[in-house]
Short mmCIF file of C-alpha atoms (C1' of nucleotides) in Angstrom, two decimals:
data_model
loop_
_atom_site.label_atom_id
_atom_site.label_comp_id
_atom_site.label_asym_id
_atom_site.label_seq_id
_atom_site.Cartn_x
_atom_site.Cartn_y
_atom_site.Cartn_z
CA UNK A 841 0.03 0.04 -0.15
CA UNK A 842 1.28 3.45 -1.06
CA UNK A 843 -0.37 4.67 2.54
CA UNK A 844 2.19 2.69 4.49
CA UNK A 845 4.73 3.86 2.31
CA UNK A 846 4.06 7.47 3.19
CA UNK A 847 3.01 6.94 6.62
CA UNK A 848 6.39 4.97 7.67
CA UNK A 849 8.38 8.03 5.91
CA UNK A 850 6.45 10.33 8.40
CA UNK A 851 6.77 7.80 11.24
CA UNK A 852 10.34 8.12 10.95
CA UNK A 853 10.18 12.11 10.39
CA UNK A 854 7.91 12.46 13.40
CA UNK A 855 10.19 10.46 15.52
CA UNK A 856 13.34 11.77 14.50
CA UNK A 857 12.54 15.51 15.21
CA UNK A 858 11.53 14.61 18.70
CA UNK A 859 14.89 13.11 19.30
CA UNK A 860 17.03 15.64 17.37
CA UNK A 861 15.23 18.34 19.31
CA UNK A 862 15.87 16.88 22.53
CA UNK A 863 19.15 15.25 22.13
CA UNK A 864 20.62 16.75 19.11
CA UNK A 865 21.49 15.18 15.68
CA UNK A 866 24.75 13.73 17.11
CA UNK A 867 23.28 12.40 20.32
CA UNK A 868 20.65 10.74 18.43
CA UNK A 869 21.25 7.30 16.84
CA UNK A 870 19.61 5.57 13.94
CA UNK A 871 18.43 2.56 16.02
CA UNK A 872 16.76 5.24 18.37
CA UNK A 873 14.92 6.74 15.59
CA UNK A 874 13.89 3.18 14.37
CA UNK A 875 12.83 2.43 17.70
CA UNK A 876 10.75 5.46 18.37
CA UNK A 877 9.43 5.12 14.88
CA UNK A 878 8.50 1.65 15.46
CA UNK A 879 10.34 0.67 12.31
CA UNK A 880 13.19 -1.61 11.37
CA UNK A 881 16.55 0.48 11.18
CA UNK A 882 16.85 -0.75 7.62
CA UNK A 883 13.67 0.80 6.68
CA UNK A 884 14.96 4.27 7.42
CA UNK A 885 17.46 3.58 4.58
CA UNK A 886 14.71 2.99 2.17
CA UNK A 887 13.42 6.38 2.48
CA UNK A 888 16.56 8.49 3.10
CA UNK A 889 20.26 8.03 1.84
CA UNK A 890 22.03 8.84 4.96
CA UNK A 891 21.38 10.10 8.26
CA UNK A 892 22.28 13.29 6.96
CA UNK A 893 19.81 13.24 4.43
CA UNK A 894 17.10 12.53 6.86
CA UNK A 895 18.12 15.74 8.99
CA UNK A 896 18.36 17.98 5.97
CA UNK A 897 14.90 16.80 4.56
CA UNK A 898 13.70 17.39 8.25
CA UNK A 899 15.16 20.72 8.50
CA UNK A 900 13.80 21.77 5.13
CA UNK A 901 10.36 20.59 5.47
CA UNK A 902 10.04 22.38 8.79
CA UNK A 903 11.42 25.61 7.49
CA UNK A 904 9.15 25.59 4.66
CA UNK A 905 6.32 24.81 6.97
CA UNK A 906 7.22 27.94 9.02
CA UNK A 907 7.86 30.07 5.89
CA UNK A 908 4.45 28.94 4.70
CA UNK A 909 2.76 30.13 8.03
CA UNK A 910 4.70 33.35 7.87
CA UNK A 911 3.49 34.24 4.23
CA UNK A 912 -0.02 33.01 4.70
CA UNK A 913 -2.32 36.11 4.93
CA UNK A 914 0.81 38.17 5.16
CA UNK A 915 -0.36 41.98 5.67
CA UNK A 916 1.65 43.53 2.85
CA UNK A 917 -0.15 46.85 2.82
CA UNK A 918 -0.43 47.23 6.66
CA UNK A 919 1.64 49.25 8.82
CA UNK A 920 5.16 47.81 9.93
CA UNK A 921 3.62 47.23 13.62
CA UNK A 922 0.82 45.22 12.06
CA UNK A 923 3.27 43.05 10.15
CA UNK A 924 5.53 42.73 13.23
CA UNK A 925 2.25 41.32 14.81
CA UNK A 926 1.81 39.08 11.92
CA UNK A 927 5.34 37.62 12.08
CA UNK A 928 5.35 37.28 15.85
CA UNK A 929 1.75 35.48 15.68
CA UNK A 930 2.84 33.31 12.75
CA UNK A 931 5.93 31.58 14.68
CA UNK A 932 4.14 31.50 17.96
CA UNK A 933 1.16 29.64 15.97
CA UNK A 934 3.93 27.38 14.46
CA UNK A 935 5.49 26.88 17.69
CA UNK A 936 2.39 25.84 19.10
CA UNK A 937 1.05 23.40 16.42
CA UNK A 938 4.59 21.50 16.18
CA UNK A 939 5.96 21.41 19.66
CA UNK A 940 9.69 20.50 18.46
CA UNK A 941 9.97 22.27 15.07
CA UNK A 942 11.22 25.82 16.42
CA UNK A 943 13.49 24.43 18.76
CA UNK A 944 14.93 21.86 16.18
CA UNK A 945 15.41 24.57 13.64
CA UNK A 946 17.27 26.97 15.93
CA UNK A 947 19.31 24.37 17.61
CA UNK A 948 20.49 22.84 14.03
CA UNK A 949 20.67 25.87 11.86
CA UNK A 950 24.39 26.47 12.25
CA UNK A 951 25.47 22.61 12.21
CA UNK A 952 28.21 21.64 9.75
CA UNK A 953 25.99 18.71 8.39
CA UNK A 954 23.66 21.07 6.71
CA UNK A 955 23.77 21.13 3.20
CA UNK A 956 24.19 24.50 1.26
CA UNK A 957 20.61 24.28 0.31
CA UNK A 958 19.48 24.12 3.90
CA UNK A 959 21.62 26.95 4.92
CA UNK A 960 20.31 29.13 2.10
CA UNK A 961 16.76 28.38 2.84
CA UNK A 962 17.46 29.48 6.43
CA UNK A 963 19.32 32.56 5.24
CA UNK A 964 16.18 33.48 3.16
CA UNK A 965 13.92 33.24 6.00
CA UNK A 966 16.03 35.62 8.18
CA UNK A 967 16.36 38.01 5.11
CA UNK A 968 12.74 38.06 4.70
CA UNK A 969 12.44 39.38 8.24
CA UNK A 970 15.40 41.74 7.65
CA UNK A 971 13.62 43.32 4.93
CA UNK A 972 10.68 43.99 6.98
CA UNK A 973 12.88 45.73 9.47
CA UNK A 974 14.61 47.78 6.91
CA UNK A 975 11.45 49.06 5.82
CA UNK A 976 10.32 49.91 9.09
CA UNK A 977 13.57 51.80 9.82
CA UNK A 978 12.74 53.78 6.38
CA UNK A 979 9.52 54.65 7.42
CA UNK A 980 10.60 55.84 10.87
CA UNK A 981 8.83 53.18 12.75
CA UNK A 982 11.52 51.28 13.96
CA UNK A 983 14.97 52.63 15.32
CA UNK A 984 17.82 52.80 13.05
CA UNK A 985 20.47 50.41 14.13
CA UNK A 986 22.39 47.91 12.24
CA UNK A 987 19.48 45.63 10.65
CA UNK A 988 21.14 42.33 11.72
CA UNK A 989 21.52 43.48 15.37
CA UNK A 990 17.72 44.20 15.71
CA UNK A 991 17.14 40.89 13.96
CA UNK A 992 19.05 39.46 16.81
CA UNK A 993 17.47 41.08 19.57
CA UNK A 994 13.71 40.29 18.22
CA UNK A 995 14.73 36.82 17.06
CA UNK A 996 16.62 35.87 20.17
CA UNK A 997 13.74 36.92 22.49
CA UNK A 998 11.04 35.01 20.41
CA UNK A 999 13.05 32.02 20.28
CA UNK A 1000 13.85 31.83 23.86
CA UNK A 1001 10.57 32.56 24.95
CA UNK A 1002 8.97 29.69 22.68
CA UNK A 1003 11.52 27.50 24.12
CA UNK A 1004 10.38 28.24 27.50
CA UNK A 1005 6.81 27.66 26.47
CA UNK A 1006 7.97 24.17 25.27
CA UNK A 1007 9.63 23.36 28.45
CA UNK A 1008 6.78 24.43 30.51
CA UNK A 1009 8.66 27.21 32.18
CA UNK A 1010 5.88 29.74 30.89
CA UNK A 1011 2.29 29.27 29.44
CA UNK A 1012 2.01 29.89 25.84
CA UNK A 1013 -1.50 31.31 25.85
CA UNK A 1014 -3.06 34.52 24.82
CA UNK A 1015 -2.60 37.53 27.30
CA UNK A 1016 0.93 36.53 28.13
CA UNK A 1017 1.88 36.10 24.60
CA UNK A 1018 0.46 39.35 23.54
CA UNK A 1019 1.93 40.99 26.30
CA UNK A 1020 5.26 39.47 25.28
CA UNK A 1021 4.83 40.83 21.67
CA UNK A 1022 4.78 44.20 22.98
CA UNK A 1023 8.07 43.65 24.87
CA UNK A 1024 9.67 42.42 21.65
CA UNK A 1025 8.24 45.39 19.59
CA UNK A 1026 9.67 47.96 22.34
CA UNK A 1027 12.82 46.74 21.94
CA UNK A 1028 12.86 47.84 18.56
CA UNK A 1029 10.39 50.45 17.74
CA UNK A 1030 11.27 54.21 17.14
CA UNK A 1031 11.01 56.40 20.12
CA UNK B 1135 57.36 20.42 37.07
CA UNK B 1136 53.96 21.07 38.19
CA UNK B 1137 53.66 24.01 36.10
CA UNK B 1138 53.40 21.29 33.07
CA UNK B 1139 50.74 19.66 34.98
CA UNK B 1140 48.62 22.55 35.18
CA UNK B 1141 49.48 23.63 31.62
CA UNK B 1142 48.40 20.43 30.24
CA UNK B 1143 45.30 20.21 31.99
CA UNK B 1144 44.54 24.03 30.78
CA UNK B 1145 45.73 23.10 27.16
CA UNK B 1146 42.95 20.39 27.13
CA UNK B 1147 40.26 22.68 28.53
CA UNK B 1148 41.31 25.45 26.17
CA UNK B 1149 41.13 23.09 23.22
CA UNK B 1150 37.77 21.52 24.32
CA UNK B 1151 35.66 24.56 24.82
CA UNK B 1152 36.48 25.89 21.01
CA UNK B 1153 35.44 22.29 19.79
CA UNK B 1154 32.49 21.93 21.86
CA UNK B 1155 31.42 25.32 20.94
CA UNK B 1156 31.80 24.86 17.35
CA UNK B 1157 30.69 21.24 16.81
CA UNK B 1158 28.80 20.53 19.88
CA UNK B 1159 29.78 17.84 22.57
CA UNK B 1160 28.38 14.92 20.69
CA UNK B 1161 30.11 15.98 17.55
CA UNK B 1162 33.56 16.20 19.12
CA UNK B 1163 35.72 13.38 19.43
CA UNK B 1164 38.15 12.69 22.23
CA UNK B 1165 41.00 12.32 19.57
CA UNK B 1166 40.09 15.73 18.08
CA UNK B 1167 40.64 17.28 21.44
CA UNK B 1168 43.94 15.44 22.03
CA UNK B 1169 45.15 16.90 18.76
CA UNK B 1170 44.01 20.39 19.10
CA UNK B 1171 45.62 20.29 22.54
CA UNK B 1172 48.60 19.04 21.26
CA UNK B 1173 48.61 16.07 23.77
CA UNK B 1174 48.07 12.39 23.68
CA UNK B 1175 44.75 10.87 23.84
CA UNK B 1176 45.55 8.99 27.03
CA UNK B 1177 46.58 12.16 28.76
CA UNK B 1178 43.15 13.56 28.79
CA UNK B 1179 42.20 10.55 30.96
CA UNK B 1180 45.08 11.44 33.39
CA UNK B 1181 43.28 14.83 34.17
CA UNK B 1182 39.43 13.97 33.70
CA UNK B 1183 37.54 10.54 34.41
CA UNK B 1184 35.51 10.53 31.32
CA UNK B 1185 34.54 12.89 28.46
CA UNK B 1186 31.63 13.70 30.32
CA UNK B 1187 33.35 15.08 33.41
CA UNK B 1188 35.42 17.17 31.10
CA UNK B 1189 32.38 18.68 29.90
CA UNK B 1190 31.04 19.18 33.22
CA UNK B 1191 33.99 20.65 34.62
CA UNK B 1192 34.19 23.16 31.74
CA UNK B 1193 30.74 23.99 31.94
CA UNK B 1194 30.89 24.67 35.81
CA UNK B 1195 34.43 26.68 35.43
CA UNK B 1196 33.02 29.03 32.70
CA UNK B 1197 29.59 29.69 34.46
CA UNK B 1198 31.61 30.09 37.61
CA UNK B 1199 33.69 32.75 35.55
CA UNK B 1200 30.69 34.64 34.33
CA UNK B 1201 29.19 34.56 37.94
CA UNK B 1202 32.01 36.16 39.11
CA UNK B 1203 32.33 38.84 36.48
CA UNK B 1204 28.56 39.41 37.31
CA UNK B 1205 29.28 39.82 40.93
CA UNK B 1206 32.29 41.99 40.56
CA UNK B 1207 31.36 45.70 41.55
CA UNK B 1208 27.70 44.80 41.46
CA UNK B 1209 25.92 48.00 42.29
CA UNK B 1210 23.41 46.63 44.79
CA UNK B 1211 22.34 49.93 45.95
CA UNK B 1212 21.55 51.49 42.55
CA UNK B 1213 18.47 51.74 40.73
CA UNK B 1214 17.49 48.59 38.63
CA UNK B 1215 18.25 50.39 35.54
CA UNK B 1216 21.85 50.68 36.66
CA UNK B 1217 21.98 47.28 37.88
CA UNK B 1218 20.51 46.11 34.55
CA UNK B 1219 23.39 48.06 32.85
CA UNK B 1220 25.95 45.98 35.01
CA UNK B 1221 24.38 42.85 34.03
CA UNK B 1222 24.44 43.28 30.59
CA UNK B 1223 27.94 44.74 30.46
CA UNK B 1224 29.12 42.01 32.66
CA UNK B 1225 27.80 39.47 29.99
CA UNK B 1226 29.06 41.30 27.35
CA UNK B 1227 32.66 41.70 28.80
CA UNK B 1228 32.58 38.04 29.56
CA UNK B 1229 31.88 37.06 25.91
CA UNK B 1230 34.52 39.66 24.71
CA UNK B 1231 37.20 38.16 26.94
CA UNK B 1232 36.35 34.54 26.34
CA UNK B 1233 35.05 34.13 22.70
CA UNK B 1234 33.64 30.80 23.15
CA UNK B 1235 32.55 30.37 26.77
CA UNK B 1236 28.92 32.08 26.27
CA UNK B 1237 28.27 30.24 23.32
CA UNK B 1238 29.12 27.04 24.79
CA UNK B 1239 27.24 27.73 27.93
CA UNK B 1240 24.10 28.44 25.91
CA UNK B 1241 24.36 25.48 23.81
CA UNK B 1242 24.87 22.88 26.26
CA UNK B 1243 22.92 24.16 29.21
CA UNK B 1244 19.90 21.76 28.75
CA UNK B 1245 21.96 18.87 27.60
CA UNK B 1246 21.05 15.49 29.40
CA UNK B 1247 24.91 14.55 30.23
CA UNK B 1248 25.10 17.69 32.49
CA UNK B 1249 25.22 16.40 36.08
CA UNK B 1250 22.77 17.89 38.56
CA UNK B 1251 25.40 20.02 40.14
CA UNK B 1252 26.13 21.71 36.47
CA UNK B 1253 22.29 22.33 36.10
CA UNK B 1254 22.03 23.57 39.60
CA UNK B 1255 24.83 26.09 38.90
CA UNK B 1256 22.84 27.40 35.68
CA UNK B 1257 19.71 27.72 37.65
CA UNK B 1258 21.15 29.63 40.33
CA UNK B 1259 22.74 32.06 37.61
CA UNK B 1260 19.25 32.63 36.01
CA UNK B 1261 17.73 32.77 39.61
CA UNK B 1262 20.27 35.55 40.38
CA UNK B 1263 18.92 37.46 37.59
CA UNK B 1264 15.14 36.59 38.24
CA UNK B 1265 15.60 38.38 41.49
CA UNK B 1266 16.75 41.43 40.01
CA UNK B 1267 13.69 41.62 37.87
CA UNK B 1268 11.47 40.85 40.76
CA UNK B 1269 12.78 43.83 42.54
CA UNK B 1270 12.38 45.88 39.56
CA UNK B 1271 8.99 44.74 39.20
CA UNK B 1272 8.25 45.80 43.10
CA UNK B 1273 9.79 49.10 42.29
CA UNK B 1274 7.61 49.83 39.27
CA UNK B 1275 10.80 50.24 37.02
CA UNK B 1276 9.94 46.86 35.26
CA UNK B 1277 6.63 45.97 33.68
CA UNK B 1278 4.70 43.30 35.73
CA UNK B 1279 4.55 40.17 33.76
CA UNK B 1280 5.66 36.62 34.70
CA UNK B 1281 9.37 37.03 35.61
CA UNK B 1282 10.54 33.89 33.92
CA UNK B 1283 9.14 35.18 30.54
CA UNK B 1284 11.07 38.55 30.92
CA UNK B 1285 14.35 36.87 31.68
CA UNK B 1286 13.47 34.78 28.49
CA UNK B 1287 13.22 37.80 26.49
CA UNK B 1288 16.22 39.72 27.75
CA UNK B 1289 18.21 36.43 28.11
CA UNK B 1290 17.45 35.42 24.45
CA UNK B 1291 18.12 38.76 22.92
CA UNK B 1292 21.68 39.26 24.87
CA UNK B 1293 22.81 35.65 23.99
CA UNK B 1294 21.75 36.13 20.37
CA UNK B 1295 23.18 39.33 20.01
CA UNK B 1296 26.75 38.01 21.57
CA UNK B 1297 26.50 34.82 19.43
CA UNK B 1298 26.29 37.52 16.12
CA UNK B 1299 29.10 39.22 17.32
CA UNK B 1300 31.19 35.99 17.74
CA UNK B 1301 30.06 34.92 14.08
CA UNK B 1302 31.12 38.28 12.96
CA UNK B 1303 27.74 39.45 11.69
CA UNK B 1304 27.72 42.47 14.15
CA UNK B 1305 30.32 44.51 15.78
CA UNK B 1306 30.62 44.25 19.65
CA UNK B 1307 32.11 47.69 20.35
CA UNK B 1308 30.51 50.29 22.31
CA UNK B 1309 28.17 52.60 20.51
CA UNK B 1310 26.14 49.64 18.88
CA UNK B 1311 26.45 47.69 22.14
CA UNK B 1312 25.03 50.47 24.21
CA UNK B 1313 22.28 50.90 21.92
CA UNK B 1314 21.44 47.35 22.06
CA UNK B 1315 21.38 47.48 25.84
CA UNK B 1316 18.82 50.07 25.50
CA UNK B 1317 16.65 47.90 23.35
CA UNK B 1318 16.73 45.10 25.64
CA UNK B 1319 15.90 47.42 28.78
CA UNK B 1320 12.85 48.78 26.62
CA UNK B 1321 11.40 45.53 26.10
CA UNK B 1322 11.04 44.98 29.90
CA UNK B 1323 10.76 48.55 31.40
CA UNK B 1324 7.66 50.01 32.85
CA UNK B 1325 5.74 52.42 30.91
"C1'" DT C 813 80.40 17.41 39.88
"C1'" DG C 814 78.83 13.60 37.24
"C1'" DA C 815 76.37 8.98 37.03
"C1'" DT C 816 72.68 6.30 38.66
"C1'" DT C 817 67.93 5.45 39.69
"C1'" DA C 818 63.35 6.12 41.18
"C1'" DG C 819 58.53 7.87 40.48
"C1'" DG C 820 55.30 10.10 38.31
"C1'" DA C 821 53.63 12.04 33.62
"C1'" DA C 822 52.71 11.48 29.05
"C1'" DT C 823 52.28 8.81 24.93
"C1'" DG C 824 49.59 6.38 21.30
"C1'" DA C 825 48.93 1.88 19.85
"C1'" DA C 826 45.39 -1.74 21.68
"C1'" DT C 827 40.75 -2.78 23.38
"C1'" DA C 828 35.83 -2.67 23.84
"C1'" DT C 829 32.18 -0.57 22.54
"C1'" DT C 830 28.90 2.00 19.73
"C1'" DC C 831 27.13 3.29 15.75
"C1'" DA C 832 25.86 3.83 10.63
"C1'" DT C 833 24.76 1.21 6.96
"C1'" DT C 834 24.20 -3.23 4.40
"C1'" DC C 835 22.07 -7.42 3.49
"C1'" DC C 836 18.94 -11.00 3.29
"C1'" DG C 837 15.03 -13.99 4.79
"C1'" DA C 838 10.29 -13.00 5.75
"C1'" DT C 839 6.26 -10.56 5.04
"C1'" DA C 840 2.48 -8.11 2.81
"C1'" DT C 841 0.70 -6.66 -1.80
"C1'" DA C 842 -0.93 -7.05 -6.67
"C1'" DT D 743 3.14 -16.20 -8.08
"C1'" DA D 744 5.97 -12.26 -8.67
"C1'" DT D 745 7.06 -8.12 -6.71
"C1'" DA D 746 7.87 -4.83 -3.38
"C1'" DT D 747 8.40 -3.65 1.28
"C1'" DC D 748 9.95 -4.55 5.77
"C1'" DG D 749 12.62 -5.88 10.09
"C1'" DG D 750 16.52 -6.67 12.42
"C1'" DA D 751 20.76 -9.40 12.67
"C1'" DA D 752 25.23 -8.54 10.61
"C1'" DT D 753 29.38 -5.86 9.15
"C1'" DG D 754 32.95 -2.80 9.48
"C1'" DA D 755 34.15 1.77 10.82
"C1'" DA D 756 34.73 5.22 14.27
"C1'" DT D 757 34.82 6.14 18.97
"C1'" DA D 758 35.91 6.24 24.05
"C1'" DT D 759 38.74 4.31 27.12
"C1'" DT D 760 42.81 1.32 28.64
"C1'" DC D 761 47.44 0.02 29.47
"C1'" DA D 762 52.11 -1.60 28.71
"C1'" DT D 763 55.75 1.46 27.24
"C1'" DT D 764 58.72 5.66 27.23
"C1'" DC D 765 60.15 9.83 28.75
"C1'" DC D 766 61.44 13.46 32.16
"C1'" DT D 767 62.94 15.31 36.30
"C1'" DA D 768 64.89 15.30 40.57
"C1'" DA D 769 66.89 13.26 44.27
"C1'" DT D 770 70.42 9.79 45.78
"C1'" DC D 771 75.13 8.27 45.47
"C1'" DA D 772 80.51 7.81 44.21
#
DNA sequence: TGATTAGGAATGAATATTCATTCCGATATA
DNA sequence: TATATCGGAATGAATATTCATTCCTAATCA
């Protein structure tokens, strides 16, 4: 059945992301993934050439999903503040839907086993947000400081918040998260 | 000579932190460390019981150094804004003096091979900063939101900024860093 | 002083273990 | 039945750890 085929592949990916997020790529063995996916070790190699291709496929799939979430209903014509709201909400929504994905992406985005393609995809994601910041600076809505540095502040803050939500340290629901969005915006808004 | 003894141990630690910061604990082999330290593989086991004790010693030593930097000349009596300045500056200074340490700490602080002691040391560091935030909230200098969440925003932002300084994406010198400190403060200051 | 020796430090080849990958018999599908 | 898929034991490479040996230093002796 082609359904089994699809589902096995997905089982492998689903099991792998949990392990990669929790133990890191190098701390995760192929048999561990096989066990968690309830699949023979050999089956993994029916769907992926190497462990490295598995992690790269996973990285790109998750990043594409995040990107998709970001682009969905993107308010191109709105104020930068509203665009910022959309970005924050998209990432938040993504992290809530897929508990491990954001942490997986963030903790693997600089690893040496990522292919050029994976790296470029990540760069293009950051670049997309950078452009928003740049426009915000031109329009006087965002302070004029090196764009990369502002991205760092906001990206670092958002990712850390969502890691803490994942860890159960803080609650990821509305009132608090709305306030935290304001905090992040306050960090970069023009005076 | 006892100096050799001390120096070998230090050579090993110095080599290890660079590799751990760049490749992660599991991506770093003991022979890699030995080569980088210009030491025989066996020598590492004269100074450390296992690879795991090596990483724990390193983690605790670096965290203690960071803590020491934080406590040095801590302005207990000053306003929370000034205390915040001291904290930001301490971490910044620490990251500039020891290029790999902060990244090493941050990228390993949740790993499963850390001993209870290592984890508790990290927790006590976060707890120290939490207390400052709490006092700031009581005094009306910092917005009243779940303390952990605010720590997340500020910690995430600072660490990400300093990772980017390390990567060469942004410049870690005064004018920009002072502005970024303001950004971080603006995220949590009371309106 | 110069030679001898003991004791600890250092080494890296050898060992034991772990891991990614392969292979083949068993199972399911058409 | 023929074909595709699967599982998991088998394989060999990579890795952490050990250990027999060498090297160095400093104390002792002639």
